[in-house]
PDB file of C-alpha atoms in Angstrom:
ATOM      1  CA  MET A   8      23.691 -54.418 163.529  1.00 42.00           C
ATOM      2  CA  THR A   9      24.412 -50.800 164.595  1.00 45.00           C
ATOM      3  CA  SER A  10      27.933 -50.071 165.945  1.00 56.00           C
ATOM      4  CA  THR A  11      28.442 -47.964 169.092  1.00 65.00           C
ATOM      5  CA  THR A  12      29.660 -45.102 166.935  1.00 70.00           C
ATOM      6  CA  ALA A  13      26.040 -44.447 166.159  1.00 90.00           C
ATOM      7  CA  ILE A  14      25.319 -43.932 169.939  1.00 95.00           C
ATOM      8  CA  THR A  15      25.573 -40.587 171.563  1.00 97.00           C
ATOM      9  CA  VAL A  16      25.685 -40.341 175.279  1.00 98.00           C
ATOM     10  CA  ARG A  17      24.636 -37.129 176.959  1.00 98.00           C
ATOM     11  CA  ARG A  18      23.222 -35.590 180.325  1.00 98.00           C
ATOM     12  CA  ALA A  19      19.677 -36.362 181.016  1.00 98.00           C
ATOM     13  CA  ARG A  20      16.874 -33.904 180.422  1.00 98.00           C
ATOM     14  CA  THR A  21      13.411 -33.688 182.120  1.00 98.00           C
ATOM     15  CA  THR A  22      11.808 -35.095 178.959  1.00 98.00           C
ATOM     16  CA  ASP A  23      13.940 -38.260 179.388  1.00 98.00           C
ATOM     17  CA  VAL A  24      12.131 -39.288 182.606  1.00 98.00           C
ATOM     18  CA  PRO A  25       9.527 -41.272 180.761  1.00 98.00           C
ATOM     19  CA  HIS A  26      12.125 -43.076 178.660  1.00 98.00           C
ATOM     20  CA  ILE A  27      14.026 -44.021 181.954  1.00 98.00           C
ATOM     21  CA  ARG A  28      10.904 -45.450 183.366  1.00 98.00           C
ATOM     22  CA  ARG A  29      10.363 -47.322 180.114  1.00 98.00           C
ATOM     23  CA  LEU A  30      13.871 -48.777 180.255  1.00 98.00           C
ATOM     24  CA  VAL A  31      13.654 -49.747 183.944  1.00 97.00           C
ATOM     25  CA  ALA A  32      10.082 -51.274 183.816  1.00 97.00           C
ATOM     26  CA  PRO A  33      11.009 -54.646 182.118  1.00 96.00           C
ATOM     27  CA  LEU A  34      13.952 -55.098 184.248  1.00 94.00           C
ATOM     28  CA  ALA A  35      11.950 -54.265 187.466  1.00 92.00           C
ATOM     29  CA  GLU A  36       9.502 -57.048 186.372  1.00 94.00           C
ATOM     30  CA  GLU A  37      12.365 -59.478 186.107  1.00 91.00           C
ATOM     31  CA  ARG A  38      13.761 -58.067 189.664  1.00 88.00           C
ATOM     32  CA  ILE A  39      16.845 -56.940 188.213  1.00 88.00           C
ATOM     33  CA  LEU A  40      16.338 -53.230 188.931  1.00 89.00           C
ATOM     34  CA  VAL A  41      13.893 -51.595 191.411  1.00 85.00           C
ATOM     35  CA  ALA A  42      11.266 -49.277 189.870  1.00 90.00           C
ATOM     36  CA  LYS A  43      10.897 -45.817 191.333  1.00 92.00           C
ATOM     37  CA  GLU A  44       8.165 -43.325 191.303  1.00 94.00           C
ATOM     38  CA  ALA A  45       8.571 -40.690 188.639  1.00 96.00           C
ATOM     39  CA  VAL A  46       9.277 -37.834 191.160  1.00 96.00           C
ATOM     40  CA  ALA A  47      12.315 -39.801 192.372  1.00 93.00           C
ATOM     41  CA  TYR A  48      13.661 -39.823 188.812  1.00 96.00           C
ATOM     42  CA  TYR A  49      13.116 -36.087 188.541  1.00 97.00           C
ATOM     43  CA  GLU A  50      14.762 -35.374 191.898  1.00 94.00           C
ATOM     44  CA  GLY A  51      17.900 -37.279 190.781  1.00 95.00           C
ATOM     45  CA  LEU A  52      17.979 -36.401 187.057  1.00 97.00           C
ATOM     46  CA  GLN A  53      21.177 -34.520 187.348  1.00 97.00           C
ATOM     47  CA  GLU A  54      22.735 -37.928 188.105  1.00 97.00           C
ATOM     48  CA  PHE A  55      21.574 -39.574 184.945  1.00 98.00           C
ATOM     49  CA  ARG A  56      23.407 -40.041 181.445  1.00 98.00           C
ATOM     50  CA  ILE A  57      21.203 -40.995 178.510  1.00 98.00           C
ATOM     51  CA  ALA A  58      22.289 -43.151 175.521  1.00 98.00           C
ATOM     52  CA  GLU A  59      20.621 -42.138 172.287  1.00 97.00           C
ATOM     53  CA  GLY A  60      20.468 -44.180 169.009  1.00 96.00           C
ATOM     54  CA  PRO A  61      21.120 -42.673 165.560  1.00 93.00           C
ATOM     55  CA  ASP A  62      17.600 -41.544 165.031  1.00 93.00           C
ATOM     56  CA  GLY A  63      17.611 -39.840 168.583  1.00 94.00           C
ATOM     57  CA  GLU A  64      15.651 -42.670 170.409  1.00 96.00           C
ATOM     58  CA  VAL A  65      16.611 -43.275 173.937  1.00 98.00           C
ATOM     59  CA  VAL A  66      18.301 -46.741 174.082  1.00 98.00           C
ATOM     60  CA  GLY A  67      19.930 -46.603 177.625  1.00 98.00           C
ATOM     61  CA  CYS A  68      20.351 -44.917 180.737  1.00 98.00           C
ATOM     62  CA  GLY A  69      22.583 -44.977 183.945  1.00 98.00           C
ATOM     63  CA  ALA A  70      23.201 -42.722 186.874  1.00 98.00           C
ATOM     64  CA  LEU A  71      26.044 -41.950 189.203  1.00 97.00           C
ATOM     65  CA  HIS A  72      24.926 -41.169 192.896  1.00 92.00           C
ATOM     66  CA  VAL A  73      27.515 -39.653 195.198  1.00 91.00           C
ATOM     67  CA  MET A  74      27.564 -41.327 198.580  1.00 82.00           C
ATOM     68  CA  TRP A  75      30.615 -39.759 200.278  1.00 81.00           C
ATOM     69  CA  GLU A  76      33.488 -37.680 199.602  1.00 83.00           C
ATOM     70  CA  ASP A  77      35.331 -40.491 197.605  1.00 87.00           C
ATOM     71  CA  LEU A  78      32.569 -42.941 196.919  1.00 87.00           C
ATOM     72  CA  ALA A  79      29.729 -43.119 194.496  1.00 92.00           C
ATOM     73  CA  GLU A  80      27.402 -45.767 193.146  1.00 90.00           C
ATOM     74  CA  VAL A  81      26.360 -46.546 189.604  1.00 95.00           C
ATOM     75  CA  ARG A  82      22.593 -46.987 189.640  1.00 93.00           C
ATOM     76  CA  THR A  83      19.775 -47.655 187.066  1.00 96.00           C
ATOM     77  CA  LEU A  84      22.255 -48.784 184.441  1.00 97.00           C
ATOM     78  CA  ALA A  85      19.696 -49.994 181.550  1.00 97.00           C
ATOM     79  CA  THR A  86      19.646 -50.641 178.052  1.00 97.00           C
ATOM     80  CA  ASP A  87      16.590 -51.226 175.688  1.00 97.00           C
ATOM     81  CA  GLY A  88      16.287 -54.943 175.087  1.00 94.00           C
ATOM     82  CA  THR A  89      16.746 -54.531 171.277  1.00 95.00           C
ATOM     83  CA  TRP A  90      20.108 -52.729 171.907  1.00 95.00           C
ATOM     84  CA  ARG A  91      21.714 -55.102 174.618  1.00 93.00           C
ATOM     85  CA  GLY A  92      24.992 -56.531 173.500  1.00 92.00           C
ATOM     86  CA  ARG A  93      25.894 -53.642 171.334  1.00 94.00           C
ATOM     87  CA  GLY A  94      28.089 -51.712 173.561  1.00 95.00           C
ATOM     88  CA  VAL A  95      25.553 -49.229 174.979  1.00 97.00           C
ATOM     89  CA  GLY A  96      26.081 -50.390 178.641  1.00 97.00           C
ATOM     90  CA  HIS A  97      29.887 -49.986 178.059  1.00 97.00           C
ATOM     91  CA  LEU A  98      29.488 -46.334 176.791  1.00 97.00           C
ATOM     92  CA  LEU A  99      27.191 -45.466 179.453  1.00 98.00           C
ATOM     93  CA  LEU A 100      29.375 -46.842 182.255  1.00 98.00           C
ATOM     94  CA  ARG A 101      32.429 -45.289 180.869  1.00 98.00           C
ATOM     95  CA  ALA A 102      30.747 -41.925 180.850  1.00 98.00           C
ATOM     96  CA  LEU A 103      29.625 -42.400 184.359  1.00 98.00           C
ATOM     97  CA  LEU A 104      33.150 -43.401 185.541  1.00 98.00           C
ATOM     98  CA  GLU A 105      34.432 -40.235 183.810  1.00 98.00           C
ATOM     99  CA  ASP A 106      31.884 -38.119 185.723  1.00 98.00           C
ATOM    100  CA  ALA A 107      33.055 -39.736 188.832  1.00 97.00           C
ATOM    101  CA  ALA A 108      36.690 -38.906 188.182  1.00 97.00           C
ATOM    102  CA  GLU A 109      35.882 -35.386 187.074  1.00 97.00           C
ATOM    103  CA  ILE A 110      33.994 -34.719 190.522  1.00 97.00           C
ATOM    104  CA  GLY A 111      36.765 -36.247 192.587  1.00 97.00           C
ATOM    105  CA  VAL A 112      35.247 -39.797 193.403  1.00 95.00           C
ATOM    106  CA  ARG A 113      38.018 -42.330 193.833  1.00 94.00           C
ATOM    107  CA  ARG A 114      35.886 -45.294 194.214  1.00 91.00           C
ATOM    108  CA  VAL A 115      32.586 -46.440 192.484  1.00 94.00           C
ATOM    109  CA  PHE A 116      30.292 -49.135 193.758  1.00 86.00           C
ATOM    110  CA  CYS A 117      27.323 -50.940 192.203  1.00 90.00           C
ATOM    111  CA  LEU A 118      24.805 -53.651 193.076  1.00 85.00           C
ATOM    112  CA  THR A 119      24.576 -55.987 190.160  1.00 88.00           C
ATOM    113  CA  PHE A 120      23.519 -59.294 188.741  1.00 89.00           C
ATOM    114  CA  GLU A 121      25.922 -58.595 185.634  1.00 91.00           C
ATOM    115  CA  VAL A 122      29.211 -59.499 187.685  1.00 92.00           C
ATOM    116  CA  ASP A 123      31.008 -60.358 184.362  1.00 94.00           C
ATOM    117  CA  PHE A 124      30.201 -57.066 182.641  1.00 96.00           C
ATOM    118  CA  PHE A 125      31.276 -55.098 185.674  1.00 96.00           C
ATOM    119  CA  ARG A 126      34.524 -57.290 185.962  1.00 96.00           C
ATOM    120  CA  ARG A 127      35.279 -56.372 182.420  1.00 96.00           C
ATOM    121  CA  HIS A 128      35.235 -52.747 183.471  1.00 97.00           C
ATOM    122  CA  GLY A 129      37.600 -53.182 186.428  1.00 97.00           C
ATOM    123  CA  PHE A 130      35.148 -53.684 189.245  1.00 95.00           C
ATOM    124  CA  GLU A 131      35.679 -56.406 191.942  1.00 92.00           C
ATOM    125  CA  VAL A 132      33.441 -58.374 194.091  1.00 89.00           C
ATOM    126  CA  MET A 133      33.351 -56.790 197.591  1.00 80.00           C
ATOM    127  CA  ALA A 134      34.368 -59.443 200.227  1.00 73.00           C
ATOM    128  CA  ASN A 135      33.492 -57.191 203.137  1.00 62.00           C
ATOM    129  CA  GLN A 136      32.682 -53.688 203.982  1.00 48.00           C
ATOM    130  CA  SER A 137      36.330 -52.609 204.784  1.00 49.00           C
ATOM    131  CA  ALA A 138      35.932 -50.264 201.749  1.00 53.00           C
ATOM    132  CA  VAL A 139      35.093 -47.438 204.338  1.00 50.00           C
ATOM    133  CA  ASP A 140      36.898 -46.592 207.439  1.00 52.00           C
ATOM    134  CA  PRO A 141      35.083 -46.667 210.797  1.00 53.00           C
ATOM    135  CA  GLU A 142      34.573 -42.970 210.906  1.00 56.00           C
ATOM    136  CA  VAL A 143      32.787 -42.764 207.557  1.00 53.00           C
ATOM    137  CA  TYR A 144      30.817 -45.713 208.241  1.00 49.00           C
ATOM    138  CA  SER A 145      29.261 -44.076 211.222  1.00 53.00           C
ATOM    139  CA  GLU A 146      28.590 -40.902 209.004  1.00 54.00           C
ATOM    140  CA  LEU A 147      26.992 -43.067 206.274  1.00 50.00           C
ATOM    141  CA  LEU A 148      24.802 -44.790 208.908  1.00 52.00           C
ATOM    142  CA  ARG A 149      22.945 -41.346 209.256  1.00 56.00           C
ATOM    143  CA  SER A 150      21.659 -41.548 205.525  1.00 53.00           C
ATOM    144  CA  HIS A 151      18.274 -42.423 204.754  1.00 53.00           C
ATOM    145  CA  ASP A 152      19.267 -43.545 201.211  1.00 60.00           C
ATOM    146  CA  GLU A 153      18.419 -47.256 200.543  1.00 56.00           C
ATOM    147  CA  GLY A 154      21.611 -47.444 198.348  1.00 57.00           C
ATOM    148  CA  VAL A 155      23.874 -46.422 201.246  1.00 55.00           C
ATOM    149  CA  ALA A 156      22.111 -49.063 203.220  1.00 50.00           C
ATOM    150  CA  GLU A 157      22.807 -51.790 200.712  1.00 56.00           C
ATOM    151  CA  PHE A 158      26.395 -50.631 200.578  1.00 57.00           C
ATOM    152  CA  LEU A 159      26.888 -50.863 204.243  1.00 53.00           C
ATOM    153  CA  ASP A 160      25.041 -54.162 204.373  1.00 52.00           C
ATOM    154  CA  LEU A 161      22.611 -52.921 206.873  1.00 41.00           C
ATOM    155  CA  ALA A 162      20.117 -55.144 208.424  1.00 39.00           C
ATOM    156  CA  ARG A 163      17.037 -52.907 207.436  1.00 40.00           C
ATOM    157  CA  VAL A 164      17.583 -53.920 203.739  1.00 38.00           C
ATOM    158  CA  LYS A 165      18.659 -57.558 204.383  1.00 39.00           C
ATOM    159  CA  PRO A 166      18.243 -59.945 202.983  1.00 42.00           C
ATOM    160  CA  ASN A 167      19.635 -58.195 199.863  1.00 49.00           C
ATOM    161  CA  THR A 168      16.520 -56.870 198.253  1.00 50.00           C
ATOM    162  CA  LEU A 169      17.247 -58.203 194.891  1.00 53.00           C
ATOM    163  CA  GLY A 170      19.926 -60.876 195.692  1.00 66.00           C
ATOM    164  CA  ASN A 171      22.556 -59.066 193.568  1.00 77.00           C
ATOM    165  CA  THR A 172      26.461 -58.770 194.084  1.00 84.00           C
ATOM    166  CA  ARG A 173      28.187 -55.818 195.701  1.00 82.00           C
ATOM    167  CA  MET A 174      30.992 -54.674 193.521  1.00 87.00           C
ATOM    168  CA  ILE A 175      33.578 -51.826 193.698  1.00 88.00           C
ATOM    169  CA  ARG A 176      36.198 -50.097 191.537  1.00 95.00           C
ATOM    170  CA  SER A 177      39.011 -47.812 192.333  1.00 94.00           C
ATOM    171  CA  LEU A 178      39.657 -45.037 189.790  1.00 95.00           C
TER     172      LEU A 178
END
């Protein structure tokens, strides 16, 4: 078993998009993640971090999508099946939370089936949408981003597209 010291987390490059799609594909088949077209990954590439194994193979990915001045979402956190349980997700999430703090985000949101994993990293299940004040809520309503719609619990994406849990963490 390889330790996490052999894992490197770095910013994503354009050559990583096929690897991101490969990591997402089996999770999309299980309805854990939603697969996107390649163009969507290229458009959001600057949001992604990549985990590389000791031989340079891509073993995980994750993205941080800014939703508002103080709010971002962890998206597309995925680990290669042969690397699950070895700390890759932890390293990626830590890097994404550091990115969030660095750019001034104070709260990070996620939609997940991995409630225990995110709880171990300081996230709490959202009881309601009071995480944003009414003025910000009205601004976010103007977004066409489905992640924002999921966060706001809007009817156009209800019932929850995957049946996952909304969680949030303050930094």
